[in-house]
Short mmCIF file of C-alpha atoms in Angstrom, two decimals:
data_model
loop_
_atom_site.label_atom_id
_atom_site.label_comp_id
_atom_site.label_asym_id
_atom_site.label_seq_id
_atom_site.Cartn_x
_atom_site.Cartn_y
_atom_site.Cartn_z
CA MET A 1 0.82 -79.01 71.14
CA THR A 2 3.21 -79.94 68.27
CA ALA A 3 6.72 -78.17 68.30
CA PRO A 4 7.54 -76.08 65.50
CA THR A 5 9.66 -77.47 62.56
CA PRO A 6 13.25 -76.24 62.99
CA ARG A 7 14.28 -74.17 60.06
CA SER A 8 17.46 -75.91 58.22
CA ALA A 9 20.74 -74.12 58.99
CA ALA A 10 21.82 -71.60 55.92
CA PRO A 11 23.86 -73.55 53.63
CA ASP A 12 27.57 -73.04 53.31
CA VAL A 13 28.76 -71.13 50.21
CA ALA A 14 32.11 -72.06 48.45
CA VAL A 15 33.47 -69.56 45.77
CA GLY A 16 35.62 -70.97 42.90
CA ARG A 17 37.38 -69.34 40.19
CA ALA A 18 38.02 -72.32 37.98
CA LEU A 19 35.27 -75.13 36.92
CA ASP A 20 35.66 -78.15 38.90
CA GLU A 21 35.40 -80.67 36.18
CA ALA A 22 34.99 -83.28 38.55
CA ALA A 23 31.73 -81.69 39.80
CA THR A 24 30.41 -80.87 36.55
CA GLU A 25 27.86 -83.97 36.65
CA ARG A 26 26.83 -82.67 40.11
CA TRP A 27 26.27 -79.01 38.91
CA ASP A 28 24.48 -79.78 35.92
CA ALA A 29 22.34 -82.08 37.82
CA LEU A 30 20.89 -78.93 39.56
CA LEU A 31 19.87 -77.19 36.52
CA GLY A 32 16.44 -77.65 34.96
CA PRO A 33 14.94 -76.74 31.67
CA ARG A 34 16.47 -73.89 29.89
CA GLY A 35 19.24 -74.18 31.88
CA PHE A 36 22.29 -75.02 29.43
CA TYR A 37 23.81 -71.54 29.46
CA ALA A 38 24.72 -72.29 33.33
CA ALA A 39 25.46 -75.79 32.53
CA SER A 40 28.92 -77.33 32.34
CA PRO A 41 29.49 -77.43 28.34
CA TRP A 42 28.88 -73.71 28.34
CA LEU A 43 30.63 -72.92 31.10
CA ARG A 44 33.56 -74.51 29.85
CA HIS A 45 33.44 -72.39 26.62
CA ALA A 46 32.66 -69.41 28.42
CA GLN A 47 35.64 -69.78 30.90
CA ALA A 48 37.92 -70.30 28.14
CA THR A 49 36.92 -66.95 26.68
CA ALA A 50 36.61 -65.06 29.75
CA ASP A 51 39.23 -62.42 31.21
CA PRO A 52 39.22 -62.10 34.12
CA ALA A 53 38.07 -65.50 35.19
CA PRO A 54 34.44 -66.29 36.22
CA TYR A 55 32.96 -67.19 39.72
CA TYR A 56 31.37 -70.44 40.73
CA PHE A 57 29.23 -70.09 43.68
CA THR A 58 28.03 -73.69 45.35
CA ALA A 59 25.66 -73.76 48.07
CA SER A 60 26.14 -77.02 50.10
CA ARG A 61 24.31 -78.29 53.30
CA ASP A 62 25.54 -81.36 55.01
CA GLY A 63 28.04 -81.97 52.27
CA ARG A 64 25.81 -82.00 49.51
CA ALA A 65 25.36 -79.38 46.77
CA VAL A 66 21.96 -77.68 46.72
CA GLY A 67 22.46 -74.55 44.67
CA VAL A 68 24.67 -73.39 42.10
CA LEU A 69 25.27 -69.71 40.25
CA PRO A 70 27.80 -68.70 37.62
CA GLY A 71 28.98 -65.20 37.66
CA TYR A 72 31.21 -63.16 35.39
CA PRO A 73 33.16 -59.96 35.95
CA LEU A 74 32.75 -57.65 33.03
CA HIS A 75 34.58 -54.42 32.37
CA PRO A 76 34.03 -51.52 30.21
CA GLY A 77 34.77 -52.59 26.68
CA THR A 78 33.62 -55.95 27.21
CA PRO A 79 32.71 -57.75 23.85
CA PHE A 80 29.92 -59.64 25.63
CA VAL A 81 27.72 -56.30 25.52
CA PHE A 82 24.36 -58.08 25.73
CA CYS A 83 25.52 -59.33 29.16
CA SER A 84 26.74 -55.68 30.34
CA PRO A 85 24.13 -54.26 32.58
CA GLY A 86 25.49 -50.75 31.01
CA ARG A 87 24.39 -51.72 27.47
CA VAL A 88 21.35 -53.30 28.85
CA VAL A 89 20.02 -50.32 31.12
CA ASP A 90 20.91 -47.83 28.35
CA THR A 91 18.60 -49.90 25.95
CA ILE A 92 15.63 -49.61 28.46
CA HIS A 93 16.11 -46.22 29.04
CA ARG A 94 16.05 -45.24 25.62
CA GLU A 95 12.94 -47.42 25.16
CA ALA A 96 11.05 -45.59 28.00
CA THR A 97 12.33 -42.00 27.58
CA GLY A 98 13.56 -41.70 23.99
CA GLU A 99 17.17 -40.54 25.31
CA GLY A 100 20.05 -42.51 26.20
CA ALA A 101 21.47 -42.91 29.74
CA PRO A 102 25.11 -41.91 29.77
CA TRP A 103 25.27 -42.63 33.29
CA ALA A 104 24.64 -46.22 32.98
CA ALA A 105 28.31 -46.85 31.56
CA GLU A 106 28.95 -46.21 35.48
CA LEU A 107 27.70 -49.66 36.36
CA LEU A 108 30.98 -51.11 34.93
CA PRO A 109 32.84 -53.30 36.04
CA ALA A 110 30.00 -55.60 37.08
CA LEU A 111 29.34 -59.08 37.92
CA ALA A 112 26.96 -60.71 35.66
CA CYS A 113 25.38 -63.76 37.10
CA GLY A 114 23.51 -66.56 36.12
CA GLY A 115 25.12 -67.30 32.55
CA ARG A 116 27.10 -65.34 30.01
CA ASN A 117 24.41 -65.52 27.36
CA PRO A 118 21.30 -62.99 26.42
CA SER A 119 18.72 -65.54 27.49
CA HIS A 120 17.43 -67.27 30.50
CA THR A 121 19.58 -66.35 33.36
CA LYS A 122 19.56 -69.38 35.81
CA ALA A 123 20.62 -70.47 39.11
CA GLY A 124 20.72 -74.20 39.94
CA LEU A 125 18.78 -75.60 42.94
CA ALA A 126 18.27 -79.35 44.11
CA GLY A 127 15.15 -80.75 42.98
CA ASP A 128 13.88 -81.85 46.51
CA LEU A 129 14.09 -78.40 48.23
CA GLY A 130 10.83 -76.81 49.60
CA PRO A 131 10.07 -73.40 48.86
CA ASP A 132 11.59 -72.12 52.22
CA GLU A 133 14.77 -73.99 51.45
CA GLN A 134 14.69 -72.74 47.85
CA HIS A 135 14.52 -69.13 49.00
CA GLN A 136 17.23 -69.58 51.84
CA VAL A 137 19.81 -71.35 49.33
CA LEU A 138 19.21 -68.57 46.38
CA SER A 139 19.59 -65.77 49.32
CA ALA A 140 22.73 -67.18 50.24
CA LEU A 141 24.22 -67.62 46.63
CA VAL A 142 23.10 -63.92 45.79
CA GLU A 143 24.32 -62.69 49.10
CA ALA A 144 27.77 -64.55 48.23
CA ALA A 145 27.95 -62.97 44.77
CA GLU A 146 27.13 -59.53 46.23
CA GLU A 147 29.97 -59.79 48.87
CA GLU A 148 32.63 -61.08 45.89
CA ALA A 149 31.84 -58.17 43.88
CA ARG A 150 32.08 -55.77 46.78
CA GLN A 151 35.28 -57.04 47.97
CA VAL A 152 36.85 -56.54 44.63
CA GLY A 153 35.37 -53.27 43.86
CA LEU A 154 32.89 -53.56 41.31
CA GLU A 155 30.43 -51.43 40.47
CA ALA A 156 26.93 -53.39 40.28
CA VAL A 157 25.63 -56.92 40.47
CA SER A 158 23.13 -58.13 37.62
CA PHE A 159 20.83 -61.00 36.64
CA LEU A 160 19.81 -59.53 33.05
CA TYR A 161 17.56 -62.29 31.59
CA VAL A 162 15.52 -63.91 34.31
CA ASP A 163 12.23 -65.57 33.49
CA GLU A 164 9.11 -64.32 34.48
CA ASP A 165 8.07 -67.58 35.79
CA ASP A 166 11.26 -67.92 37.82
CA ALA A 167 9.42 -67.16 40.99
CA PRO A 168 11.93 -68.31 43.39
CA LEU A 169 14.94 -66.21 42.10
CA ARG A 170 12.49 -63.24 41.27
CA ALA A 171 11.52 -63.32 45.05
CA VAL A 172 15.13 -63.06 46.48
CA LEU A 173 16.17 -60.24 43.91
CA ASP A 174 12.99 -58.27 45.00
CA GLU A 175 13.68 -58.88 48.61
CA ARG A 176 17.49 -57.97 48.23
CA GLY A 177 16.35 -54.79 46.73
CA TYR A 178 17.27 -55.17 42.90
CA ALA A 179 15.69 -52.69 40.51
CA ALA A 180 13.26 -54.89 38.34
CA LEU A 181 13.54 -53.42 34.64
CA PRO A 182 11.47 -54.83 31.65
CA GLY A 183 13.76 -57.17 29.57
CA GLN A 184 12.88 -58.76 26.33
CA SER A 185 10.98 -61.82 25.33
CA ALA A 186 12.75 -65.33 25.04
CA TYR A 187 11.11 -67.58 22.37
CA SER A 188 10.57 -71.68 22.99
CA LEU A 189 9.04 -73.92 20.39
CA ALA A 190 7.31 -76.89 21.77
CA VAL A 191 8.02 -80.13 19.95
CA PRO A 192 4.98 -82.12 19.31
CA GLU A 193 4.93 -85.24 21.42
CA GLN A 194 2.81 -87.06 18.55
CA ASP A 195 1.77 -87.12 14.92
CA GLY A 196 5.29 -85.50 14.23
CA PHE A 197 5.35 -82.37 11.67
CA ASP A 198 1.74 -82.55 10.99
CA ALA A 199 0.89 -81.70 14.35
CA TYR A 200 2.91 -78.83 14.30
CA LEU A 201 1.22 -77.46 11.10
CA ALA A 202 -2.17 -78.22 12.84
CA ARG A 203 -1.25 -75.59 15.29
CA PHE A 204 -2.09 -72.77 12.80
CA ASP A 205 -5.20 -71.43 11.59
CA THR A 206 -5.86 -72.04 7.84
CA ARG A 207 -4.39 -68.87 6.50
CA ARG A 208 -0.96 -69.31 8.20
CA ARG A 209 -0.76 -73.04 7.54
CA GLY A 210 -1.28 -72.30 3.84
CA LYS A 211 1.82 -70.15 4.09
CA LEU A 212 3.92 -72.64 5.73
CA ASN A 213 2.88 -75.30 3.26
CA ARG A 214 3.83 -73.18 0.17
CA GLU A 215 7.20 -72.42 2.02
CA LEU A 216 7.69 -76.14 2.25
CA ARG A 217 6.94 -76.77 -1.25
CA ALA A 218 9.02 -73.85 -2.48
CA LEU A 219 12.23 -75.39 -0.55
CA ASP A 220 11.34 -78.83 -2.02
CA ASP A 221 11.16 -77.48 -5.63
CA ALA A 222 14.49 -75.71 -4.99
CA GLY A 223 16.09 -78.95 -3.74
CA VAL A 224 17.30 -77.80 -0.88
CA SER A 225 19.06 -80.45 1.53
CA TYR A 226 20.33 -80.35 4.88
CA ARG A 227 23.10 -82.17 6.98
CA THR A 228 23.66 -81.96 10.92
CA GLN A 229 27.32 -82.58 11.91
CA PRO A 230 29.70 -81.97 14.43
CA LEU A 231 31.51 -78.57 14.54
CA THR A 232 34.97 -79.25 13.04
CA GLU A 233 38.18 -77.07 11.81
CA PRO A 234 37.28 -77.31 8.21
CA LEU A 235 33.64 -76.45 8.81
CA ILE A 236 34.65 -73.39 10.90
CA GLU A 237 36.40 -71.92 7.33
CA GLU A 238 33.10 -72.65 5.53
CA LEU A 239 31.10 -71.14 7.96
CA ALA A 240 32.76 -67.85 8.68
CA PRO A 241 31.86 -66.03 5.46
CA LEU A 242 28.28 -66.86 6.06
CA GLU A 243 28.02 -65.41 9.49
CA LEU A 244 29.78 -62.24 8.09
CA ALA A 245 27.42 -61.83 5.75
CA LEU A 246 24.67 -62.05 7.86
CA TYR A 247 26.31 -59.19 9.96
CA ALA A 248 26.90 -57.16 6.97
CA LYS A 249 23.23 -57.53 6.15
CA TYR A 250 22.28 -55.81 9.20
CA GLY A 251 25.23 -53.13 9.31
CA THR A 252 26.76 -54.93 12.58
CA PRO A 253 30.62 -54.89 12.75
CA ALA A 254 32.35 -58.16 12.55
CA ASP A 255 35.55 -59.62 12.79
CA ALA A 256 36.40 -62.96 10.96
CA ASP A 257 39.23 -64.08 13.15
CA ALA A 258 36.97 -63.39 16.32
CA PHE A 259 34.34 -65.33 14.99
CA LYS A 260 36.40 -68.17 14.03
CA ALA A 261 38.50 -68.27 17.71
CA VAL A 262 34.83 -68.42 19.33
CA LEU A 263 33.67 -71.10 17.07
CA ARG A 264 36.97 -73.18 17.93
CA SER A 265 36.48 -72.59 21.46
CA VAL A 266 32.90 -73.82 21.07
CA ALA A 267 34.37 -77.18 19.36
CA ALA A 268 36.94 -77.58 21.94
CA ASN A 269 34.94 -77.14 25.18
CA THR A 270 31.24 -78.02 24.46
CA ALA A 271 32.06 -81.37 23.53
CA SER A 272 28.92 -83.03 21.78
CA ALA A 273 26.59 -80.72 22.64
CA ALA A 274 27.42 -78.60 20.04
CA ARG A 275 26.42 -79.30 16.29
CA VAL A 276 25.78 -77.63 12.95
CA THR A 277 22.88 -78.01 10.65
CA THR A 278 23.83 -76.67 7.32
CA ALA A 279 21.37 -75.89 4.06
CA HIS A 280 22.57 -76.74 0.75
CA VAL A 281 21.28 -75.54 -2.51
CA GLU A 282 22.13 -77.64 -5.65
CA GLY A 283 25.14 -78.96 -3.35
CA ARG A 284 26.40 -75.59 -2.47
CA LEU A 285 26.57 -74.38 1.08
CA ALA A 286 23.66 -71.92 1.51
CA GLY A 287 23.36 -71.32 5.34
CA PHE A 288 23.87 -72.81 8.82
CA ALA A 289 22.44 -72.89 12.17
CA LEU A 290 24.75 -73.92 15.09
CA THR A 291 22.75 -75.64 18.02
CA PHE A 292 23.43 -77.02 21.67
CA THR A 293 21.66 -80.39 22.83
CA HIS A 294 21.35 -80.40 26.46
CA ARG A 295 19.09 -82.55 28.96
CA GLY A 296 16.37 -83.09 26.03
CA GLU A 297 16.47 -79.74 24.83
CA LEU A 298 17.72 -77.94 21.84
CA TYR A 299 19.15 -74.32 21.89
CA ALA A 300 19.76 -72.46 18.50
CA ARG A 301 22.64 -70.17 18.95
CA GLN A 302 23.62 -68.44 15.91
CA ALA A 303 23.24 -68.51 12.07
CA GLY A 304 24.51 -67.27 8.72
CA PHE A 305 23.84 -67.47 5.15
CA ASP A 306 25.05 -67.08 1.63
CA TYR A 307 22.16 -64.80 0.15
CA ALA A 308 23.49 -64.91 -3.53
CA VAL A 309 23.17 -68.74 -3.17
CA GLN A 310 20.01 -68.44 -1.54
CA GLY A 311 18.25 -66.08 -3.78
CA ARG A 312 14.44 -66.13 -3.02
CA ILE A 313 14.40 -69.14 -1.26
CA PRO A 314 12.75 -69.03 2.45
CA LEU A 315 16.03 -70.77 3.45
CA TYR A 316 16.11 -68.89 6.73
CA PHE A 317 12.51 -70.55 7.79
CA GLY A 318 13.27 -73.86 6.13
CA LEU A 319 16.71 -74.19 8.13
CA VAL A 320 16.25 -72.35 11.24
CA TYR A 321 12.46 -73.72 11.93
CA TYR A 322 11.47 -76.71 9.97
CA GLU A 323 14.66 -78.65 9.88
CA LEU A 324 15.65 -77.92 13.50
CA LEU A 325 12.03 -79.28 14.34
CA ARG A 326 12.52 -82.49 12.31
CA LEU A 327 15.74 -82.91 14.11
CA ALA A 328 13.95 -82.26 17.55
CA LEU A 329 11.36 -84.95 16.39
CA ARG A 330 13.69 -87.59 15.50
CA GLU A 331 15.74 -87.23 18.74
CA GLY A 332 12.68 -86.77 21.16
CA ILE A 333 13.57 -83.35 22.17
CA SER A 334 10.76 -81.65 23.90
CA HIS A 335 11.75 -77.75 23.21
CA ILE A 336 13.70 -75.69 20.88
CA HIS A 337 14.81 -72.53 22.52
CA TYR A 338 15.43 -69.44 20.59
CA SER A 339 16.59 -66.89 22.83
CA THR A 340 15.48 -63.04 22.34
CA GLY A 341 14.90 -61.02 19.08
CA SER A 342 12.99 -61.42 15.63
CA ASP A 343 9.84 -61.44 17.55
CA ARG A 344 7.54 -61.33 14.66
CA ALA A 345 9.11 -64.14 12.92
CA LYS A 346 9.39 -66.45 15.74
CA LEU A 347 5.70 -65.70 16.78
CA SER A 348 4.71 -66.51 13.25
CA ARG A 349 6.40 -69.98 13.26
CA GLY A 350 4.52 -70.95 16.44
CA CYS A 351 6.94 -70.12 19.10
CA THR A 352 5.99 -68.90 22.64
CA PRO A 353 7.14 -65.80 24.11
CA ARG A 354 8.46 -66.09 27.73
CA ARG A 355 8.94 -62.24 29.17
CA GLN A 356 12.03 -61.46 30.80
CA ILE A 357 13.03 -59.15 33.83
CA ALA A 358 16.47 -57.49 34.04
CA TYR A 359 17.51 -57.23 37.55
CA VAL A 360 20.40 -54.74 38.65
CA LYS A 361 21.76 -53.47 41.85
CA ALA A 362 24.26 -50.67 41.93
CA ARG A 363 26.98 -50.45 44.63
CA ARG A 364 26.68 -46.35 44.90
CA THR A 365 23.53 -45.23 46.49
CA GLY A 366 23.16 -42.30 43.74
CA LEU A 367 23.67 -44.73 41.10
CA HIS A 368 21.10 -47.32 42.51
CA GLU A 369 18.48 -44.53 42.94
CA ARG A 370 18.73 -43.80 39.11
CA LEU A 371 18.05 -47.55 38.44
CA VAL A 372 14.85 -47.57 41.17
CA ARG A 373 13.31 -44.56 39.24
CA LEU A 374 13.75 -46.08 35.91
CA ALA A 375 12.13 -49.05 37.14
CA GLU A 376 9.26 -47.24 38.40
CA ARG A 377 8.71 -45.20 35.35
CA CYS A 378 8.90 -48.26 33.00
CA ALA A 379 6.28 -50.13 35.69
CA GLY A 380 4.04 -46.76 35.39
CA GLN A 381 4.38 -47.08 31.58
CA GLY A 382 3.32 -50.69 31.75
CA GLU A 383 0.21 -50.00 33.63
CA GLN A 384 -0.68 -47.25 31.01
CA ARG A 385 -0.52 -49.82 28.43
CA ARG A 386 -2.75 -52.34 29.79
CA PRO A 387 -6.48 -52.20 28.57
#
């Protein structure tokens, strides 16, 4: 009779409050696709703009790092509203019931885990771990995050943008009693491996392909040109009015000084990952897209436009989709990640949606019961909508 294989010992989890620059290569090696917002370039920026300091949970076994998880304490009034469980839960409640959820404000202060960005909440895992070991490492990381939150009196722990196909992390969060709420969809564009831009156009039916070709001709006829360059201080001054114009178009309050401060932090802390692709009409700056390149993937972060210069030119599609795709083709990039929102525009340009789940666990029993009831209601509505 063969003796059963002994289970590996539970990993040790170290809790840090400062990013260990000597270990960033080791940290990044544990993050797979869609992992940039939990990787060291973004962590350096997030740490520089965080108050209080983030947490870095590192699981190790026999002296080797096998799992990593960032966490951000967020308090009432946080500027990072899309990473706030209070804001996200209120939005989900409003969509499910037609009414806001004032009680969701009680979820703050909270520990937001997996990346301070509204897309792709990630924990890192060593690539050679089997399913049982993955579960063990993730359980240890999540337990450590919950314990740290409890010790410092935070009201909730959240993983707000977990990809639907992240089965290992989802299994652990379900097992630990998190309320699973319906999130948004994040969008990615797969870059053709062969035949370049023509292969991209060939993905569409005749009618849609005709529309895209008309846009491409309009851009050429307008003499639109593009330039990709590092993010520098002089460029930041040029970009600020374009970003503010986009905010104004959609009625969103904006602070020019705060925007510039964020871009200066990005420039200082994300090293060569950050670049800006600018669009020009007759030599005049008309739009920009800030992107990050990391481990063979491109992440579109934010954009802005001079609407007076742009006029009726389809500059948004030319810059954010067609030119970024050309850049990705030149550099052998596998995917462009576009985060959440603007669903129709992203679908119309060939992006693939990936549903996300917002996981939240409240410290107080009554508050958590509200979350569970909301999750059950949303699940029931989802069943009713299925054919």
